[in-house]
Amino acid sequence: MTRERIIAEKCLKSFSFFTRYFFKERNGKPFIVGEHHKELFRQAHAIVKGEQQHTIINIAPRYSKTEIMVKNFIAWSLARNPKARFIHLSYSDQLALDNSEEIKDIITSVEYQALFPYVQIKKDSKAKNKWYTTEGGGVLARSAAGQVTGFGAGIVGETELFGGAIIIDDPIKPDDADSETIREKVNHRF
């Protein structure tokens, strides 16, 4: 078995390994795993196994939530099932688009392609806000107040493989987090 095949198998099996491997490849330094990261990895595995259908993660800013549960989780899920479909929402279009672009960057990286060459972005999927894999999976990235109908998250009918999710990361601007009115409006929308 080749080195790439061994790494690919470890990545597919362990979200923690996947995250640490690609973080080091992208940033040139190791990902330091804290106790809260171990819980995020555990939550991710429970989600893809279908043990959890609704998950809320509340941790302080700058604790790697977006890095792990948006960027790496979507890239990992597409390696496991290139048909998986995700809707990613955040308080601003720009933040959602930046995350979507980073996911694409991971997938199109030399390192990812060496391990998972079957995950390809469709040639005509140039947009940051909506893109597809050649297998029909992909990402729609919008602001939390944006239009999301028509894309759909998850795959209907496939039961063996995780088919995707709606991932909401920071649905409220930090300046609005103390406003009960705005929090209630966002909660009502979801």
CSV table of C-alpha atoms in Angstrom, one decimal:
chain,number,residue,atom,x,y,z
A,1,MET,CA,0.0,0.0,0.0
A,2,THR,CA,1.4,3.4,-0.9
A,3,ARG,CA,2.0,6.2,1.5
A,4,GLU,CA,-0.8,8.3,0.0
A,5,ARG,CA,-3.3,5.4,0.3
A,6,ILE,CA,-2.4,4.9,4.0
A,7,ILE,CA,-2.8,8.6,4.7
A,8,ALA,CA,-6.1,8.7,2.7
A,9,GLU,CA,-7.5,5.8,4.7
A,10,LYS,CA,-6.5,7.4,8.0
A,11,CYS,CA,-8.1,10.7,6.9
A,12,LEU,CA,-11.3,9.0,5.9
A,13,LYS,CA,-11.5,7.1,9.2
A,14,SER,CA,-10.5,9.9,11.5
A,15,PHE,CA,-11.7,13.5,11.3
A,16,SER,CA,-9.1,14.5,13.8
A,17,PHE,CA,-6.3,13.1,11.6
A,18,PHE,CA,-7.8,14.7,8.5
A,19,THR,CA,-8.0,18.2,10.2
A,20,ARG,CA,-4.4,17.9,11.6
A,21,TYR,CA,-3.0,16.6,8.3
A,22,PHE,CA,-4.5,19.3,6.1
A,23,PHE,CA,-3.9,22.1,8.6
A,24,LYS,CA,-0.2,21.3,8.6
A,25,GLU,CA,-0.2,21.0,4.8
A,26,ARG,CA,-2.0,24.4,4.4
A,27,ASN,CA,-0.3,26.3,7.2
A,28,GLY,CA,3.1,24.7,7.6
A,29,LYS,CA,2.7,24.1,11.3
A,30,PRO,CA,0.9,21.5,13.4
A,31,PHE,CA,-2.6,21.9,14.6
A,32,ILE,CA,-2.5,21.9,18.4
A,33,VAL,CA,-5.4,19.8,19.7
A,34,GLY,CA,-7.1,21.0,22.8
A,35,GLU,CA,-9.8,19.3,24.8
A,36,HIS,CA,-12.6,21.3,23.1
A,37,HIS,CA,-11.2,20.2,19.7
A,38,LYS,CA,-11.6,16.5,20.8
A,39,GLU,CA,-15.2,17.2,21.5
A,40,LEU,CA,-15.7,18.9,18.1
A,41,PHE,CA,-14.2,15.8,16.4
A,42,ARG,CA,-16.4,13.5,18.4
A,43,GLN,CA,-19.5,15.6,17.4
A,44,ALA,CA,-18.5,15.4,13.7
A,45,HIS,CA,-18.2,11.6,13.8
A,46,ALA,CA,-21.6,11.4,15.6
A,47,ILE,CA,-23.1,13.6,12.8
A,48,VAL,CA,-21.8,11.6,9.9
A,49,LYS,CA,-22.9,8.3,11.6
A,50,GLY,CA,-26.4,9.7,11.9
A,51,GLU,CA,-26.3,9.6,15.7
A,52,GLN,CA,-27.1,13.3,15.8
A,53,GLN,CA,-29.4,15.2,13.6
A,54,HIS,CA,-29.2,18.7,15.2
A,55,THR,CA,-26.1,20.0,16.8
A,56,ILE,CA,-25.4,23.4,18.3
A,57,ILE,CA,-21.9,24.3,19.2
A,58,ASN,CA,-21.3,27.4,21.4
A,59,ILE,CA,-17.7,28.3,22.0
A,60,ALA,CA,-15.9,31.6,22.2
A,61,PRO,CA,-14.5,33.2,19.0
A,62,ARG,CA,-11.0,32.1,17.8
A,63,TYR,CA,-11.3,28.5,19.2
A,64,SER,CA,-11.2,26.9,15.7
A,65,LYS,CA,-15.0,26.2,15.4
A,66,THR,CA,-15.1,27.5,11.8
A,67,GLU,CA,-11.8,25.9,10.8
A,68,ILE,CA,-13.0,22.5,12.1
A,69,MET,CA,-16.8,22.4,11.7
A,70,VAL,CA,-17.2,24.3,8.5
A,71,LYS,CA,-14.0,24.2,6.3
A,72,ASN,CA,-12.6,20.8,7.3
A,73,PHE,CA,-15.9,19.1,8.0
A,74,ILE,CA,-17.2,19.9,4.5
A,75,ALA,CA,-13.9,18.9,2.8
A,76,TRP,CA,-13.8,15.7,4.9
A,77,SER,CA,-17.4,14.8,4.1
A,78,LEU,CA,-16.9,15.3,0.4
A,79,ALA,CA,-13.9,13.0,0.5
A,80,ARG,CA,-16.1,10.4,2.2
A,81,ASN,CA,-19.0,11.1,-0.2
A,82,PRO,CA,-18.5,13.4,-3.2
A,83,LYS,CA,-22.3,13.5,-3.6
A,84,ALA,CA,-22.8,15.3,-0.3
A,85,ARG,CA,-24.5,18.7,-0.4
A,86,PHE,CA,-24.1,21.5,2.1
A,87,ILE,CA,-25.7,24.8,2.7
A,88,HIS,CA,-23.4,27.1,4.7
A,89,LEU,CA,-24.9,30.2,6.3
A,90,SER,CA,-23.2,33.0,8.2
A,91,TYR,CA,-24.2,36.6,9.3
A,92,SER,CA,-22.5,38.0,6.2
A,93,ASP,CA,-22.3,36.9,2.6
A,94,GLN,CA,-18.6,37.7,2.6
A,95,LEU,CA,-17.8,35.5,5.6
A,96,ALA,CA,-19.8,32.6,4.0
A,97,LEU,CA,-18.1,33.2,0.6
A,98,ASP,CA,-14.6,33.3,2.2
A,99,ASN,CA,-15.3,29.9,3.9
A,100,SER,CA,-16.7,28.4,0.7
A,101,GLU,CA,-13.6,29.5,-1.2
A,102,GLU,CA,-11.3,28.0,1.5
A,103,ILE,CA,-13.2,24.7,1.2
A,104,LYS,CA,-12.6,24.8,-2.6
A,105,ASP,CA,-9.0,25.6,-2.0
A,106,ILE,CA,-8.6,22.5,0.3
A,107,ILE,CA,-10.3,20.3,-2.3
A,108,THR,CA,-8.3,21.5,-5.2
A,109,SER,CA,-5.0,21.5,-3.4
A,110,VAL,CA,-2.3,19.1,-4.6
A,111,GLU,CA,-2.3,17.3,-1.2
A,112,TYR,CA,-6.1,16.7,-1.2
A,113,GLN,CA,-6.1,15.6,-4.9
A,114,ALA,CA,-3.2,13.2,-4.2
A,115,LEU,CA,-5.4,11.4,-1.6
A,116,PHE,CA,-8.9,11.9,-3.0
A,117,PRO,CA,-8.6,12.3,-6.8
A,118,TYR,CA,-12.2,11.3,-7.3
A,119,VAL,CA,-13.4,14.5,-5.7
A,120,GLN,CA,-13.4,17.1,-8.5
A,121,ILE,CA,-15.0,20.5,-8.7
A,122,LYS,CA,-17.1,20.9,-11.9
A,123,LYS,CA,-15.2,23.0,-14.4
A,124,ASP,CA,-18.1,25.4,-14.7
A,125,SER,CA,-18.4,25.9,-10.9
A,126,LYS,CA,-16.4,29.1,-10.8
A,127,ALA,CA,-18.6,31.0,-8.3
A,128,LYS,CA,-17.7,31.2,-4.6
A,129,ASN,CA,-21.3,31.1,-3.5
A,130,LYS,CA,-22.5,28.0,-5.3
A,131,TRP,CA,-20.3,25.2,-6.6
A,132,TYR,CA,-20.7,21.5,-7.4
A,133,THR,CA,-18.5,18.4,-7.6
A,134,THR,CA,-18.6,16.2,-10.7
A,135,GLU,CA,-20.7,13.7,-8.6
A,136,GLY,CA,-23.4,16.3,-7.9
A,137,GLY,CA,-22.4,17.3,-4.3
A,138,GLY,CA,-21.4,20.8,-3.4
A,139,VAL,CA,-21.9,23.9,-1.4
A,140,LEU,CA,-24.2,26.9,-1.4
A,141,ALA,CA,-22.9,29.7,0.8
A,142,ARG,CA,-25.1,32.6,1.8
A,143,SER,CA,-25.8,35.1,4.5
A,144,ALA,CA,-28.2,33.8,7.2
A,145,ALA,CA,-30.8,36.2,5.8
A,146,GLY,CA,-30.2,35.1,2.2
A,147,GLN,CA,-32.2,33.0,-0.2
A,148,VAL,CA,-31.5,29.3,0.0
A,149,THR,CA,-34.4,27.6,-1.6
A,150,GLY,CA,-33.8,25.4,-4.6
A,151,PHE,CA,-30.4,24.0,-3.7
A,152,GLY,CA,-31.1,21.6,-0.8
A,153,ALA,CA,-28.8,20.1,1.7
A,154,GLY,CA,-28.2,16.4,2.1
A,155,ILE,CA,-29.1,13.6,-0.3
A,156,VAL,CA,-32.6,12.1,-0.3
A,157,GLY,CA,-32.6,8.3,-0.6
A,158,GLU,CA,-29.0,7.5,0.3
A,159,THR,CA,-28.8,5.9,3.7
A,160,GLU,CA,-25.3,4.4,3.8
A,161,LEU,CA,-23.2,7.5,3.4
A,162,PHE,CA,-23.6,10.9,5.1
A,163,GLY,CA,-25.2,13.2,2.5
A,164,GLY,CA,-24.5,16.7,3.8
A,165,ALA,CA,-26.1,19.3,6.1
A,166,ILE,CA,-27.0,22.9,6.7
A,167,ILE,CA,-24.1,24.4,8.6
A,168,ILE,CA,-24.8,27.8,10.3
A,169,ASP,CA,-21.8,29.5,11.6
A,170,ASP,CA,-22.1,32.9,13.4
A,171,PRO,CA,-25.6,33.8,12.2
A,172,ILE,CA,-25.5,37.1,14.1
A,173,LYS,CA,-23.0,39.9,13.9
A,174,PRO,CA,-21.0,40.2,17.1
A,175,ASP,CA,-22.4,43.7,17.5
A,176,ASP,CA,-26.0,42.4,17.4
A,177,ALA,CA,-25.4,39.4,19.8
A,178,ASP,CA,-26.7,41.3,22.8
A,179,SER,CA,-29.9,42.3,21.1
A,180,GLU,CA,-32.8,40.1,22.1
A,181,THR,CA,-34.9,41.4,19.2
A,182,ILE,CA,-32.3,40.4,16.6
A,183,ARG,CA,-31.6,37.0,18.3
A,184,GLU,CA,-35.3,36.3,18.3
A,185,LYS,CA,-35.6,37.3,14.6
A,186,VAL,CA,-32.8,34.9,13.6
A,187,ASN,CA,-34.1,32.1,15.8
A,188,HIS,CA,-37.6,32.5,14.3
A,189,ARG,CA,-36.2,32.4,10.7
A,190,PHE,CA,-34.5,29.1,11.4
